[in-house]
Short mmCIF file of C-alpha atoms in Angstrom, two decimals:
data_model
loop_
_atom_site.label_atom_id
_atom_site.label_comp_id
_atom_site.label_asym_id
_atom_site.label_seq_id
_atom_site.Cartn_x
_atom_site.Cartn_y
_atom_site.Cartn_z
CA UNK F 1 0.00 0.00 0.00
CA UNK F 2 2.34 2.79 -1.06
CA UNK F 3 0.91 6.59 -0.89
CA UNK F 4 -0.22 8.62 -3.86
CA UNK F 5 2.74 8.36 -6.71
CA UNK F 6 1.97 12.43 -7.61
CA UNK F 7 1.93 15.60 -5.69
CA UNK F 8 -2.13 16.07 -4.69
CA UNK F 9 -3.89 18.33 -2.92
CA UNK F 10 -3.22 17.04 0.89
CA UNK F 11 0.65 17.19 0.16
CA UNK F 12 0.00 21.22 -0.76
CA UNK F 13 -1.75 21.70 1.81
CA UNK F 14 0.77 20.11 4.31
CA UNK F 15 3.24 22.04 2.68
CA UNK F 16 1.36 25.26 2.70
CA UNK F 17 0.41 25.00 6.58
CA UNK F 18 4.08 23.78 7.05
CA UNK F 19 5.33 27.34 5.60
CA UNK F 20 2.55 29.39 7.40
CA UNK F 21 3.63 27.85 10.87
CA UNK F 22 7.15 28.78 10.12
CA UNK F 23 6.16 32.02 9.13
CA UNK F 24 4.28 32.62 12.52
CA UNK F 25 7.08 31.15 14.36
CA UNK F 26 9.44 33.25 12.75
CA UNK F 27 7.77 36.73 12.63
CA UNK F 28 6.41 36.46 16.16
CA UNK F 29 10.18 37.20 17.88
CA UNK F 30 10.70 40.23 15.35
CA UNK F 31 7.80 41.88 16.21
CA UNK F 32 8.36 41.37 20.14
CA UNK F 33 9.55 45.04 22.05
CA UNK F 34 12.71 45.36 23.61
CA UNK F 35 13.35 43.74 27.16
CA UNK F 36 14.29 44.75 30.46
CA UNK F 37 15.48 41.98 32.38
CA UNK F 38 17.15 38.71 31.35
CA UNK F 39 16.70 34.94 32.97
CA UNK F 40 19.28 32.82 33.50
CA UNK F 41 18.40 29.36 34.58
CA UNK F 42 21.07 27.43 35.52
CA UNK F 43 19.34 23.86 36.48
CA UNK F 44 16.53 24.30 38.93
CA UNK F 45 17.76 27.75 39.86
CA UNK F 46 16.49 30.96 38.19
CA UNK F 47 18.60 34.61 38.45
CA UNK F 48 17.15 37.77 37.61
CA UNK F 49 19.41 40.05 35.81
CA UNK F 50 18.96 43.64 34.56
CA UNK F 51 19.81 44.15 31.33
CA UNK F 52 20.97 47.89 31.73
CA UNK F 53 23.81 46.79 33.87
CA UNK F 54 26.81 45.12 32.10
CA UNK F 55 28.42 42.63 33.29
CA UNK F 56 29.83 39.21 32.94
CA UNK F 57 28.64 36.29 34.88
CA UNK F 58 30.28 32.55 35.02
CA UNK F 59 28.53 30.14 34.95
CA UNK F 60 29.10 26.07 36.08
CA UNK F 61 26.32 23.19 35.81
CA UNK F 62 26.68 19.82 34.47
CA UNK F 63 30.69 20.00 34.16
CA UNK F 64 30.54 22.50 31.83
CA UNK F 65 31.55 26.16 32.01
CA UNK F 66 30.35 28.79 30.34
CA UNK F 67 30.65 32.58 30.31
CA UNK F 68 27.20 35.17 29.81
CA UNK F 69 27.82 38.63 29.09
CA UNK F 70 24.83 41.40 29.63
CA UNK F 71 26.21 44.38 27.49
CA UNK F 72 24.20 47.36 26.32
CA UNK F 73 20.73 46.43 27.03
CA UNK F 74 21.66 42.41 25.30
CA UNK F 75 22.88 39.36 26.59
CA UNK F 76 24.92 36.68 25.51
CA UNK F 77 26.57 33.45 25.96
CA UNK F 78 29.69 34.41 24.89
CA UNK F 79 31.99 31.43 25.73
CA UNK F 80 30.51 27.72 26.38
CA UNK F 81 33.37 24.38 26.34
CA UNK F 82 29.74 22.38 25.16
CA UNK F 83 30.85 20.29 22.16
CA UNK F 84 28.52 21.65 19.49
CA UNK F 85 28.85 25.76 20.83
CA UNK F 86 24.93 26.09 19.84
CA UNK F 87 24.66 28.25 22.32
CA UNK F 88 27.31 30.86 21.43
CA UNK F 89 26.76 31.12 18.08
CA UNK F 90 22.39 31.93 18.86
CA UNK F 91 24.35 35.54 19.52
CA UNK F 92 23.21 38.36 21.25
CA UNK F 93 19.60 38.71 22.32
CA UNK F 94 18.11 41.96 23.39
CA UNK F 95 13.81 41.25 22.37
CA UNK F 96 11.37 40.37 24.87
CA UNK F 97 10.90 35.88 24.29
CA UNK F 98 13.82 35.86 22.83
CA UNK F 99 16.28 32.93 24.27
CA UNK F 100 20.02 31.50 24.10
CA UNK F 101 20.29 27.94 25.29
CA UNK F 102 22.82 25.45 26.37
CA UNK F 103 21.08 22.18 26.69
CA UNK F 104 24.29 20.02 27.71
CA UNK F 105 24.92 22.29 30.93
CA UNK F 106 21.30 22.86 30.73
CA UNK F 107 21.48 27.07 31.21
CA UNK F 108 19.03 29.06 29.46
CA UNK F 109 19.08 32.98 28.59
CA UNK F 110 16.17 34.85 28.16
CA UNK F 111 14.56 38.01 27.66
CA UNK F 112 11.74 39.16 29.72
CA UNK F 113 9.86 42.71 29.67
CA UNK F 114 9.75 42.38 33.40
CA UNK F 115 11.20 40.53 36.43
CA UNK F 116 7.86 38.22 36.88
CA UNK F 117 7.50 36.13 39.85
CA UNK F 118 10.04 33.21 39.20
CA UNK F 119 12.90 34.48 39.99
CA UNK F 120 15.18 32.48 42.99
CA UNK F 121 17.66 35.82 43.51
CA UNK F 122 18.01 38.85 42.08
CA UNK F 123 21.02 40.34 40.67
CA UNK F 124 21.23 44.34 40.01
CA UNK S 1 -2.50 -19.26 8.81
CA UNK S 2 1.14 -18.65 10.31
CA UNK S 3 3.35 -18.55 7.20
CA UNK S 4 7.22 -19.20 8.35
CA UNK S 5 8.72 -18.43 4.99
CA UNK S 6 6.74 -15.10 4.83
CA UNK S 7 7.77 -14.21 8.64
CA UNK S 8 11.37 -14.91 8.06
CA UNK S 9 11.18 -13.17 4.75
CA UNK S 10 9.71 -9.67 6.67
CA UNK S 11 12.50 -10.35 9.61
CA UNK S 12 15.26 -10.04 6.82
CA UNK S 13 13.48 -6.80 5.29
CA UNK S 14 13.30 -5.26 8.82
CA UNK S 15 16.94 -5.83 9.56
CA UNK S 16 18.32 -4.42 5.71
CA UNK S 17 15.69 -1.92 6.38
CA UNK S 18 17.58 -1.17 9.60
CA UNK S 19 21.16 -1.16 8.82
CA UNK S 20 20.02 1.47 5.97
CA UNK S 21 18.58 3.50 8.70
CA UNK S 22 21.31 3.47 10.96
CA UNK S 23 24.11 3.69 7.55
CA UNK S 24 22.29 6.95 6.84
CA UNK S 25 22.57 8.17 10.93
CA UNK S 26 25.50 7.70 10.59
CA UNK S 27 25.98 9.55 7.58
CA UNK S 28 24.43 11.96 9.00
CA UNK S 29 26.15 12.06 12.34
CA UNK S 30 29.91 12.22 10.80
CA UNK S 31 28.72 14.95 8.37
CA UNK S 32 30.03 18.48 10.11
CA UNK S 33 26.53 19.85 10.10
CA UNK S 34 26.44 21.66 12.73
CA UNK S 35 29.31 24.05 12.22
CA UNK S 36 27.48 25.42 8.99
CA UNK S 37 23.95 25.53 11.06
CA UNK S 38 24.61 25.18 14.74
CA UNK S 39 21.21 23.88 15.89
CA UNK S 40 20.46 21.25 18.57
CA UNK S 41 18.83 18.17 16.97
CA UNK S 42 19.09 19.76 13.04
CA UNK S 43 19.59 16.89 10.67
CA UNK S 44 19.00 15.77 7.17
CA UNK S 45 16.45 13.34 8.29
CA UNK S 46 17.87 10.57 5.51
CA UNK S 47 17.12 7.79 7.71
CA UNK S 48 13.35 8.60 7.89
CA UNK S 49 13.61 7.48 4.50
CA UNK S 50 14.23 3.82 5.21
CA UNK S 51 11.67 4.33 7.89
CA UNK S 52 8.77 5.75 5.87
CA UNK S 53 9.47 3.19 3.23
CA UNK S 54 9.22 0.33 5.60
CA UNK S 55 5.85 1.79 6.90
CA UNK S 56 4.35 1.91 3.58
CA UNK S 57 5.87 -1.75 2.14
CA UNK S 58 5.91 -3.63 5.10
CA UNK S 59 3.29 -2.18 7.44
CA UNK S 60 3.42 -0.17 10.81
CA UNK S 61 5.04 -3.50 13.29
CA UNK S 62 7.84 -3.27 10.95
CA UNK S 63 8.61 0.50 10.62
CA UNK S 64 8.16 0.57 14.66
CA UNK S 65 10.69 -2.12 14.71
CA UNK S 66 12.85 -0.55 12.30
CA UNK S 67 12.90 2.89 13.51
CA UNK S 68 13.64 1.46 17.61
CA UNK S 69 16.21 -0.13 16.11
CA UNK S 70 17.92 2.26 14.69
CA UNK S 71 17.48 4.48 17.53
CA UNK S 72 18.51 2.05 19.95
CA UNK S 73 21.52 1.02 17.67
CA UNK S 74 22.41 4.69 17.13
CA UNK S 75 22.08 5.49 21.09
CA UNK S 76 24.47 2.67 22.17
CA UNK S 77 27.02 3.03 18.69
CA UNK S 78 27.38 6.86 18.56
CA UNK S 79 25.04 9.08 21.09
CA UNK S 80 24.48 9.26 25.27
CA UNK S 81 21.40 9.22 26.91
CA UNK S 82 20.17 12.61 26.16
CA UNK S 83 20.31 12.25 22.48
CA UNK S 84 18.73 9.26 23.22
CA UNK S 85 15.82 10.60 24.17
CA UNK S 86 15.93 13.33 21.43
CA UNK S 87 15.82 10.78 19.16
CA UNK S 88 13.35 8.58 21.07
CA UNK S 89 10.75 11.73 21.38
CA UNK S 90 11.59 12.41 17.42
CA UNK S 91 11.00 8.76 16.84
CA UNK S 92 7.67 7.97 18.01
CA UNK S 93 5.68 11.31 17.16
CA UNK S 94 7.14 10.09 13.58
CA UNK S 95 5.65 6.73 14.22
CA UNK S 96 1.97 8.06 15.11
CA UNK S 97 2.15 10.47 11.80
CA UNK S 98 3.14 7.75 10.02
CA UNK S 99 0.39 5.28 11.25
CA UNK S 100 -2.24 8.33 10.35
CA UNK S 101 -1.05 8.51 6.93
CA UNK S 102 -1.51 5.07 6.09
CA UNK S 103 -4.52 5.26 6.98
CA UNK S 104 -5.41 8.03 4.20
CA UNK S 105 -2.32 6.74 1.87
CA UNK S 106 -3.65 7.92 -1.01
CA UNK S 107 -4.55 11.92 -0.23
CA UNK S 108 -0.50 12.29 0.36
CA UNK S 109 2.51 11.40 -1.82
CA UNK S 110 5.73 10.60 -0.06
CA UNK S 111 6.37 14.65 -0.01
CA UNK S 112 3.95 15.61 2.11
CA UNK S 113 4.44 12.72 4.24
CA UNK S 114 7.92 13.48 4.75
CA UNK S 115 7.18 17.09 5.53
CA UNK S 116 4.97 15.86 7.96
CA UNK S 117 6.80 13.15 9.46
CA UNK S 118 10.08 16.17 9.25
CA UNK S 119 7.65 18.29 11.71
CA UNK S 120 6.42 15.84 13.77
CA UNK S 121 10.06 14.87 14.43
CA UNK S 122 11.12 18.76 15.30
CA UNK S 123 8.11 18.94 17.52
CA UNK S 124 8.60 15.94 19.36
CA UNK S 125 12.61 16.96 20.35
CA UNK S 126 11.57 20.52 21.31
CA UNK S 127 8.89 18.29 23.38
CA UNK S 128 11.80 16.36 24.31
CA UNK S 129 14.00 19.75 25.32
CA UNK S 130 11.23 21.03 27.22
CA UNK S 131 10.54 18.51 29.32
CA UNK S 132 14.40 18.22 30.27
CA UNK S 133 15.23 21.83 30.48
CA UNK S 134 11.68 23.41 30.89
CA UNK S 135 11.35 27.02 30.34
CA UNK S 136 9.26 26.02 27.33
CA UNK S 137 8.11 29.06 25.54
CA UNK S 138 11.73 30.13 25.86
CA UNK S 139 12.89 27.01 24.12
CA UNK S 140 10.68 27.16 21.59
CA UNK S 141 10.57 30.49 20.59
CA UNK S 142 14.20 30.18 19.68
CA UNK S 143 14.08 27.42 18.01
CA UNK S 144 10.77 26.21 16.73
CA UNK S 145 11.78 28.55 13.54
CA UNK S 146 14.76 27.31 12.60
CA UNK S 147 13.64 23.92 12.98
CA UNK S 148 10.45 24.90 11.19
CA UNK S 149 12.42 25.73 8.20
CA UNK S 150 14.82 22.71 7.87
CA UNK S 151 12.07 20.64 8.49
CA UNK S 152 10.03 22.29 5.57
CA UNK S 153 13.10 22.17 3.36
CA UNK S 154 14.96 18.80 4.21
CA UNK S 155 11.44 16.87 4.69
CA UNK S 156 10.46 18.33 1.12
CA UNK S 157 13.94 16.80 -0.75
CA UNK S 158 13.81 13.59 1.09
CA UNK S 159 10.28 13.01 -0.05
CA UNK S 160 11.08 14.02 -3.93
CA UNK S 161 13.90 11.39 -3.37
CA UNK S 162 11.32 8.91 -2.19
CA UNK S 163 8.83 9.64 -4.74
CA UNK S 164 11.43 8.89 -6.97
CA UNK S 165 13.26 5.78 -5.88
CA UNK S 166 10.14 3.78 -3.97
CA UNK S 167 8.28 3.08 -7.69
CA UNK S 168 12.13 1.39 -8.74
CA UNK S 169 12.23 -0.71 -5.86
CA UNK S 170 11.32 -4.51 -5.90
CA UNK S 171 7.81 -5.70 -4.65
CA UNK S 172 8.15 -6.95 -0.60
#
């Protein structure tokens, strides 16, 4: 029982709603406003950073070490020794959603309008 | 009636079908992907064409056993536990897809269905991510795009090669 041997109607549509949902998924960060604070969760534990403060903050979970940087109202992780550096080359983010992950160490970055009610400790 | 020459017949199709799978992970694996697009779990998804073929000649007990095989095979050869369970998220949401499609076979051709099956695979590592990291929305704003788009683009030119080699092959 092999599918259809042609292009029909359901493949167009799969491929239609297929670019749609990228689309969405891709527009939705751009249009996001600029953030205020930035999360870094570092296993269970969540830090609250401002993002008009620069500094750089090391960082050590699941025998890795990496390195984020809060610069100019953006953050990045600027150094990572995870094998495939995923997480470095994301860049700096700056928009409100927007995130930087390292899922070896298991550390995430991301932007937030406002501090929320998550946070474990504040830092500036 | 229990046919022995037909079972052992579908047992050696399951295991070529396998050790295509797992050839083409490991392909896959050895090709330096991820320095020209550094994204967790991005792949050319060449093994899910052994895998949807097997589904559609052989039926959906052999693709399941084809594509745990090849995940298990691939986990213990070449990956750890985490990519593990990538690839055993990524495996069975293309499993269920697949077992819808046959069921309406003939309103897709093996494009769509590899589009599909692409997504479904995406969706179910980010599934995968988020349960292990949480911080979900996070996760997959960041990532559902990119993943999005290779899936689109890489599901799309694995099922043209399908569509093209399945009508070649010999009957099971």
């Amino acid at each position: 029982m092999l599918p259809a041997k042609r292009i029909t109607i359901g493949d167009m549509f799969v491929l239609i709603f297929s670019l749609l949902l990228f689309v969405f998924l891709a527009i939705r960060p751009l249009a996001a406003a600029d953030g205020n604070y930035c999360i870094l969760t570092v296993g269970d534990t969540k830090q609250v950073c401002s993002l008009t403060e620069n500094r750089t903050i090391p960082v050590e979970n699941g025998g890795y070490s990496l390195r984020v940087e809060i610069c100019d109202g953006t953050a990045a992780i600027i150094a990572s020794d995870c094998p495939d550096q995923v997480c470095v080359h994301t860049g700096r983010i700056s928009k409100t959603g927007q995130a930087a992950a390292c899922v070896p160490a298991g550390v995430i970055l991301h932007i937030t309008g406002d501090t929320g009610d998550e946070e474990d400790f504040r830092v500036g | 009636m229990w046919d022995k020459d037909r079972f052992i017949r579908q047992v050696l199709y399951c295991a070529m079908y396998t050790s295509l799978a797992l050839m083409l992970s490991f392909v896959e694996a050895i090709l330096p992907l991820t320095a020209a697009i550094p994204l967790p779990g991005f792949k050319l998804g060449l093994a899910n064409l052994a895998i949807m073929d097997s589904a559609f000649r052989m039926g959906m007990p052999a693709a399941i056993a084809v594509s745990l095989g090849r995940i298990i095979l691939m986990g213990i050869l070449f990956g750890n536990i985490t990519s593990f369970l990538f690839s055993l998220c990524g495996g069975i949401t293309v499993l269920l897809l697949l077992a819808v499609c046959r069921r309406f076979s003939g309103a897709f051709s093996f494009v769509g269905i590899s589009v599909l099956c692409a997504m479904g695979h995406s969706a179910g590592q980010l599934f995968c991510a988020v349960c292990i990291m949480g911080n979900g929305a996070a996760l997959v704003t960041t990532y559902a795009p990119f993943l999005a788009a290779a899936s689109l683009i890489f599901g799309a030119v694995n099922g043209f090669l399908l569509l093209g080699i399945a009508p070649r092959l010999p009957k099971i």
